[in-house]
CSV table of C-alpha atoms and ligand atoms in Angstrom, one decimal:
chain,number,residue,atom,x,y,z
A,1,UNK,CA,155.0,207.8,57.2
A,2,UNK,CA,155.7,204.0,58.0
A,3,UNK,CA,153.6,203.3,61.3
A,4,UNK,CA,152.8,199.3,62.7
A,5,UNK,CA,150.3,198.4,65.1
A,6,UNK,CA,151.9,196.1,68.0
A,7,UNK,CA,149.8,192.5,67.2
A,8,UNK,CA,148.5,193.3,64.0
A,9,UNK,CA,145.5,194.9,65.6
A,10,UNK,CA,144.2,198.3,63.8
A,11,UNK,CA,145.0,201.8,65.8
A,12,UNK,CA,142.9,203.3,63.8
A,13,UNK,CA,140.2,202.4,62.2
A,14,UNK,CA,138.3,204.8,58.6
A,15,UNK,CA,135.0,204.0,57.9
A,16,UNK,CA,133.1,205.0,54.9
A,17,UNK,CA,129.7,204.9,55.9
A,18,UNK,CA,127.8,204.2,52.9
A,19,UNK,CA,124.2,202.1,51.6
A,20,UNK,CA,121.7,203.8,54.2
A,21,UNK,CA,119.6,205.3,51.1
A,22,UNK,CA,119.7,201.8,49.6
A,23,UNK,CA,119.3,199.6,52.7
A,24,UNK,CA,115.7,201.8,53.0
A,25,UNK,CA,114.8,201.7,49.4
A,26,UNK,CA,114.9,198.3,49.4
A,27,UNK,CA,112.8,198.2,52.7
A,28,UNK,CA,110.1,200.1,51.0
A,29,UNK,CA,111.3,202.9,53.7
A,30,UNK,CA,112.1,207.3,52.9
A,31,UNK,CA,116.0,207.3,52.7
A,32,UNK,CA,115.6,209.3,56.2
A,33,UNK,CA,115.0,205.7,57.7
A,34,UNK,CA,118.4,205.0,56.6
A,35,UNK,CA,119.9,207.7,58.1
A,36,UNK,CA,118.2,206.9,60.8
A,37,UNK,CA,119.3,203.8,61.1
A,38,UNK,CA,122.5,204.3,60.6
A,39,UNK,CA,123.2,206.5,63.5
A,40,UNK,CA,122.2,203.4,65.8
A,41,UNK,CA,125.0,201.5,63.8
A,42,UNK,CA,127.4,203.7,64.4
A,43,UNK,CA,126.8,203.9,67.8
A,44,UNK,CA,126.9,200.3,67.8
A,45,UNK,CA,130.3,200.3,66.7
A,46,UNK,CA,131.8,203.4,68.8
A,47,UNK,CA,130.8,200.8,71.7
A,48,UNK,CA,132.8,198.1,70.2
A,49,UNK,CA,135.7,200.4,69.3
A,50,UNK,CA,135.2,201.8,73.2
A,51,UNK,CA,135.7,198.3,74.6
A,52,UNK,CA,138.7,197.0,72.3
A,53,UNK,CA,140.9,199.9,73.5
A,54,UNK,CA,140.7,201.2,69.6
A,55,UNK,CA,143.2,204.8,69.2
A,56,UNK,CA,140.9,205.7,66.9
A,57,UNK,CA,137.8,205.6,64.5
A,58,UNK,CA,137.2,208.4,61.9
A,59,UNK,CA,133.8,208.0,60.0
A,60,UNK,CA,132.5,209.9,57.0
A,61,UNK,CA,129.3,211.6,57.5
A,62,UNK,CA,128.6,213.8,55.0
A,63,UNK,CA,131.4,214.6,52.2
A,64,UNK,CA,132.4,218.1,50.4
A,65,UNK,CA,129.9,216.6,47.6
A,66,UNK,CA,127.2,215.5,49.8
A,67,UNK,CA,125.8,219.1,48.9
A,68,UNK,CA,125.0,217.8,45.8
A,69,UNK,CA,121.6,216.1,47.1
A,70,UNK,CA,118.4,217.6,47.1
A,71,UNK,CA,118.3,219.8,49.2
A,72,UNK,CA,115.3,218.4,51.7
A,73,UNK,CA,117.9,215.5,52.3
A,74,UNK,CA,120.5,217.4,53.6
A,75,UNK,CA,118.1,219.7,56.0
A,76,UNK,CA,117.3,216.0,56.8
A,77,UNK,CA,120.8,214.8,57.4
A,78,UNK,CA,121.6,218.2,59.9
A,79,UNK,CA,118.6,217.6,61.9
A,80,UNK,CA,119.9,213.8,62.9
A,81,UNK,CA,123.5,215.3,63.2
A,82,UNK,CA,122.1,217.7,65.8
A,83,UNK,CA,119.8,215.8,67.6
A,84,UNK,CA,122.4,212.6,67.6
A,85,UNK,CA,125.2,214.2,69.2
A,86,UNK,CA,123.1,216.4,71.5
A,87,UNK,CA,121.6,212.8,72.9
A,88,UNK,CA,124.5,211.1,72.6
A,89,UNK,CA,127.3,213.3,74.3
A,90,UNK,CA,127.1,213.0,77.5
A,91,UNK,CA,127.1,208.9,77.4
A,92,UNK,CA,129.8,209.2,75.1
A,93,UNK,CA,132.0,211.6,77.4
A,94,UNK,CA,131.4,209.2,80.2
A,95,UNK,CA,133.0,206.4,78.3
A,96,UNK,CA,135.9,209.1,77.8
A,97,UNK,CA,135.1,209.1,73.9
A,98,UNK,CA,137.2,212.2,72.7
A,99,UNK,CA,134.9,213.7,69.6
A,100,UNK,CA,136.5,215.8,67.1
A,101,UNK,CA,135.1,217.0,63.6
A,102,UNK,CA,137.4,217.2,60.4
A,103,UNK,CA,136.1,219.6,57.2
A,104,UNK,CA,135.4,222.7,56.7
A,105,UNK,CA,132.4,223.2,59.4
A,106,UNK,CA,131.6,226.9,58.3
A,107,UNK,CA,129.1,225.9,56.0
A,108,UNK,CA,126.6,224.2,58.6
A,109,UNK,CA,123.6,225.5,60.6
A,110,UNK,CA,124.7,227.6,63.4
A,111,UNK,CA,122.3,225.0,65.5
A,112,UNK,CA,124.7,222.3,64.4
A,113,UNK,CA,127.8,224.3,64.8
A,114,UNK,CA,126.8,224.7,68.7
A,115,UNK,CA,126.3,221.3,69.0
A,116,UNK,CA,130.0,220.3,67.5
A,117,UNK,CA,131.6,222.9,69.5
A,118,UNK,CA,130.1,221.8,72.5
A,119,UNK,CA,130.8,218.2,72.0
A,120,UNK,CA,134.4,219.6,71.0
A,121,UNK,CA,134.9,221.2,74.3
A,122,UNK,CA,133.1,219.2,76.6
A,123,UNK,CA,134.9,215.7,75.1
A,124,UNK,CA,138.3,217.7,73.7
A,125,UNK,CA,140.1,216.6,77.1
A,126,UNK,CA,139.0,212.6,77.2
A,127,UNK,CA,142.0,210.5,76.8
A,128,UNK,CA,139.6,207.0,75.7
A,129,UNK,CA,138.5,206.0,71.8
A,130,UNK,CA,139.8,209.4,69.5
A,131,UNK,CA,136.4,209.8,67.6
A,132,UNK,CA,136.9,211.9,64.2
A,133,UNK,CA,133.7,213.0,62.6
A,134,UNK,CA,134.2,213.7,58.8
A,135,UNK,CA,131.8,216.7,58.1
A,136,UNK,CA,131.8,218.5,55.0
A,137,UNK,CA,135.4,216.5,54.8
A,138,UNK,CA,136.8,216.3,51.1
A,139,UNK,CA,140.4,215.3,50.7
A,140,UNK,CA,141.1,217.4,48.5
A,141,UNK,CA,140.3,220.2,50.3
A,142,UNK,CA,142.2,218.9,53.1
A,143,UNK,CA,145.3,218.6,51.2
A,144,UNK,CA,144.8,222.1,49.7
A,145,UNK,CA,143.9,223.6,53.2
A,146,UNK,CA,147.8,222.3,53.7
A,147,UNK,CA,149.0,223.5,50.7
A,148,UNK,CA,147.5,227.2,51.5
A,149,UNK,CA,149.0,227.3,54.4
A,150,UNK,CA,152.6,225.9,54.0
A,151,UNK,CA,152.2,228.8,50.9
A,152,UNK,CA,151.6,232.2,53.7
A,153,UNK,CA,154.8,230.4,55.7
A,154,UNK,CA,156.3,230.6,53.0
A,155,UNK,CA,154.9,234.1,51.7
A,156,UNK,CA,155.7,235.9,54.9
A,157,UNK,CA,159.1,234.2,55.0
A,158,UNK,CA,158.7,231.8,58.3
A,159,UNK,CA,160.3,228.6,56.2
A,160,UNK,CA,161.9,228.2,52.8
A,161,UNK,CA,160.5,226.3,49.7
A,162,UNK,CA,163.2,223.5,49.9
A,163,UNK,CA,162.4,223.2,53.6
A,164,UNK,CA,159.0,221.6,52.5
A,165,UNK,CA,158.7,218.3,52.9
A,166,UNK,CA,156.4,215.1,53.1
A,167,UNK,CA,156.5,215.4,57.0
A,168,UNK,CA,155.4,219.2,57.4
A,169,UNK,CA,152.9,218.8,54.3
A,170,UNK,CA,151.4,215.8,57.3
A,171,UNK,CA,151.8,217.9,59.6
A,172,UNK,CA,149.5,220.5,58.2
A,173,UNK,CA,146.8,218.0,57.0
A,174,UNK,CA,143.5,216.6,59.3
A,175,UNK,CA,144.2,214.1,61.9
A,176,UNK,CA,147.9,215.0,62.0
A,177,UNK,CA,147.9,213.8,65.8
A,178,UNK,CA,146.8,210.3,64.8
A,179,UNK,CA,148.7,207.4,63.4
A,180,UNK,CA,147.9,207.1,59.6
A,181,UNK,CA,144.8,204.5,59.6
A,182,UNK,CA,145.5,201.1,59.2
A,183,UNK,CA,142.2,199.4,58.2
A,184,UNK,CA,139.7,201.3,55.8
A,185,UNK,CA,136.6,200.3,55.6
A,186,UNK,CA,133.8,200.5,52.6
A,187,UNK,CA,130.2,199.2,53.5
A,188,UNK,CA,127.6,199.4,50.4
A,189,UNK,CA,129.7,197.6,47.7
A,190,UNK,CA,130.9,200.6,46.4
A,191,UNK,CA,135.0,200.1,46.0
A,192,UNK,CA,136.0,203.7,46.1
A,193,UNK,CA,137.7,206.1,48.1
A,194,UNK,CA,135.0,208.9,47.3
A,195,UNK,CA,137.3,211.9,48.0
A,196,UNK,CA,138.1,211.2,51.4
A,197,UNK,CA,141.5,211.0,53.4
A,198,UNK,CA,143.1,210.8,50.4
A,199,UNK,CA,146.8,211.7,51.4
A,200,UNK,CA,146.5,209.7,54.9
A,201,UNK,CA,145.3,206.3,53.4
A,202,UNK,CA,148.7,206.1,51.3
A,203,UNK,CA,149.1,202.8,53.3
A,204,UNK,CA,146.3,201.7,55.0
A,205,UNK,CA,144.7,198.3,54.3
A,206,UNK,CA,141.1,198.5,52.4
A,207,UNK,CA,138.2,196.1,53.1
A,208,UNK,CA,135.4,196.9,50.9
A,209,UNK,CA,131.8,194.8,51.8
A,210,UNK,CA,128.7,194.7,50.4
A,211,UNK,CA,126.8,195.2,53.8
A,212,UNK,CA,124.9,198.2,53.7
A,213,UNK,CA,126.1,200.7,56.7
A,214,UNK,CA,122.7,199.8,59.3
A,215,UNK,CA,123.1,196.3,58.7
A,216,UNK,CA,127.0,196.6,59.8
A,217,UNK,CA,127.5,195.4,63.0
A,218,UNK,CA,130.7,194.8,66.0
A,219,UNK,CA,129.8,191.2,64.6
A,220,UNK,CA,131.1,192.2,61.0
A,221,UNK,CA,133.6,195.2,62.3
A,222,UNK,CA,135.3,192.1,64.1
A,223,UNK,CA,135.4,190.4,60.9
A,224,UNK,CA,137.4,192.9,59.1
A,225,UNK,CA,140.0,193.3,62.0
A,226,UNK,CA,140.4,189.1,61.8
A,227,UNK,CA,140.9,190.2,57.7
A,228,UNK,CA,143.5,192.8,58.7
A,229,UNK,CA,145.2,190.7,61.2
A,230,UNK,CA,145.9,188.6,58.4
A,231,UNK,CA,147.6,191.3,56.6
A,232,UNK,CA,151.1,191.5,55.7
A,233,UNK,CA,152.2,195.2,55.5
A,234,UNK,CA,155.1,195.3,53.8
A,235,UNK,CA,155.4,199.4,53.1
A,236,UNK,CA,157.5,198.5,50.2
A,237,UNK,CA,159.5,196.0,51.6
A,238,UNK,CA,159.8,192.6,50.5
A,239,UNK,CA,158.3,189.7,52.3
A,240,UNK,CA,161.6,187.8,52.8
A,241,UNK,CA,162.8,191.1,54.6
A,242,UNK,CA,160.4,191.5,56.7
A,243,UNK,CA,160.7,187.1,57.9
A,244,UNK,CA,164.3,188.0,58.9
A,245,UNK,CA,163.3,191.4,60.9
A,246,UNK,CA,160.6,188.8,62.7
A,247,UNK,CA,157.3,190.4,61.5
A,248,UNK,CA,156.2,188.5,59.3
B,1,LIG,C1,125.7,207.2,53.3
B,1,LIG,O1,124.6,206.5,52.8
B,1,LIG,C2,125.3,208.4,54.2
B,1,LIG,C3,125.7,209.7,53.6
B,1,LIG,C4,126.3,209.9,52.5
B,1,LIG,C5,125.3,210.8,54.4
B,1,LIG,P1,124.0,207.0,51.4
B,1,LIG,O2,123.0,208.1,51.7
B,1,LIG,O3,125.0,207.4,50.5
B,1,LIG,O4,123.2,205.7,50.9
B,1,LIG,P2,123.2,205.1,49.4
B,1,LIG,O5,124.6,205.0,49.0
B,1,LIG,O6,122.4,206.1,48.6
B,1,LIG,O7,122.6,203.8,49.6
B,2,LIG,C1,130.5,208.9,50.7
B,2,LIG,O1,129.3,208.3,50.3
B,2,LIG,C2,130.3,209.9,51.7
B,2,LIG,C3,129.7,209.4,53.0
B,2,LIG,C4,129.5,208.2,53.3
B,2,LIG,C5,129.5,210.4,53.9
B,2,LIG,P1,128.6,208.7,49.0
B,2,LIG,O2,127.4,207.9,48.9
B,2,LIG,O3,128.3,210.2,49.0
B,2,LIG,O4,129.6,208.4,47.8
B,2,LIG,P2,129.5,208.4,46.3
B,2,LIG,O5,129.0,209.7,45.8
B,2,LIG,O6,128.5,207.3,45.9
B,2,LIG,O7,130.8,208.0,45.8
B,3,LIG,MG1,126.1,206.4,49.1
């Protein structure tokens, strides 16, 4: 779906977190340091995002793969979930920071699925920065969580096959109550989308750097909206078109 932001500034914002193992490694530190520092950072940036009026930030924390590590880093990675967003709640609520989780959540420590729920309900009614926390997020799944769905409609005879369209399939997908992002963003050099909102970045700009995530910074978040602003989003239009329709 074709969505502009008013003065080429981002809505919505997708981060992919990455580099915290590698900004410790090369410290000397455990990749827990990383982690560690990475919260701060993000932090850091839900402030900026707070006090630039952003709609919204969604941030991948741990991906439908993540699993894959061994296994004393993901214990690791709950416990800093947990105790992060049972610290950092109630400062967020005040700043009227709306947290939501996207993924599949059923697959986390009970301790941890507390702590979301409660951030869920305490937050769910704040009308400030739309947080989304990608947790145990794979696009994939997303899109077949959709698919599975639109299929029992269908199955118990709600809506017809040829009824299904690109806006319902949307509809039924994470972050359907968002504008599509408009700026992605990949800290830690790697340049690739690594499963995540695969159908919803159809459009969105990308801005890949090769800062690793704690070294990120409003300072370099800034940076990437100047980049965007820049931008000329054409959604398949040409650029002469868009001159005489004055946006460009
Ligand atoms: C991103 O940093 C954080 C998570 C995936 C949870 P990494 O842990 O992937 O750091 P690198 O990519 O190994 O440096
Ligand atoms: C992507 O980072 C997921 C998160 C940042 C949570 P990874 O470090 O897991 O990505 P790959 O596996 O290197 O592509
Ligand atoms: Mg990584």
């Amino acid at each position: 779906m074709e969505q502009e932001s008013p003065k080429n500034k981002p809505r919505h914002i997708a981060i992919i977190m990455d580099g915290n193992g590698r900004w410790a490694n090369r410290r000397g530190l455990p990749r827990a340091a990383g982690h560690k520092a990475g919260i701060k950072t993000l932090r850091k940036i839900v402030e900026f995002c707070v006090a630039e009026s952003i709609m919204a930030l969604t941030v991948y924390a741990f991906s439908s793969e993540n699993w894959r590590r061994p296994r004393r880093e993901v214990g690791l990675l709950m416990e800093l979930f947990i105790t992060a967003l049972n610290e950092q709640v109630d400062e967020l609520h005040r700043h009227q920071v709306n947290i939501q989780f996207i993924g599949d959540l059923s697959r986390f420590p009970h301790k941890l699925q507390d702590s979301i729920e409660s951030a869920r309900s305490l937050t769910g009614g704040n009308t400030g920065l739309n947080l989304r926390i990608a947790a145990n997020y794979g696009g994939r799944w997303d899109i077949t969580v959709a698919f599975k769905t639109l299929l029992a409609r269908i199955s118990r005879g709600e809506i017809d096959v040829d009824q299904v369209d690109e806006e319902m399939i949307r509809e039924n997908l994470a972050l359907a109550d968002l504008p599509e992002p408009d700026l992605f963003i990949r800290t830690g050099g790697d340049q690739r989308i690594s499963n995540y909102l695969l159908w919803q970045l159809a459009y969105t700009e990308m801005y890949f750097t090769d800062v690793y995530w704690p070294d990120f910074s409003p300072e370099k978040l800034a940076e990437a909206c100047d980049w965007f602003e820049g931008r000329q989003r054409r959604f398949g239009r040409t650029s002469a078109q868009l001159k005489r329709a004055g946006r460009a």
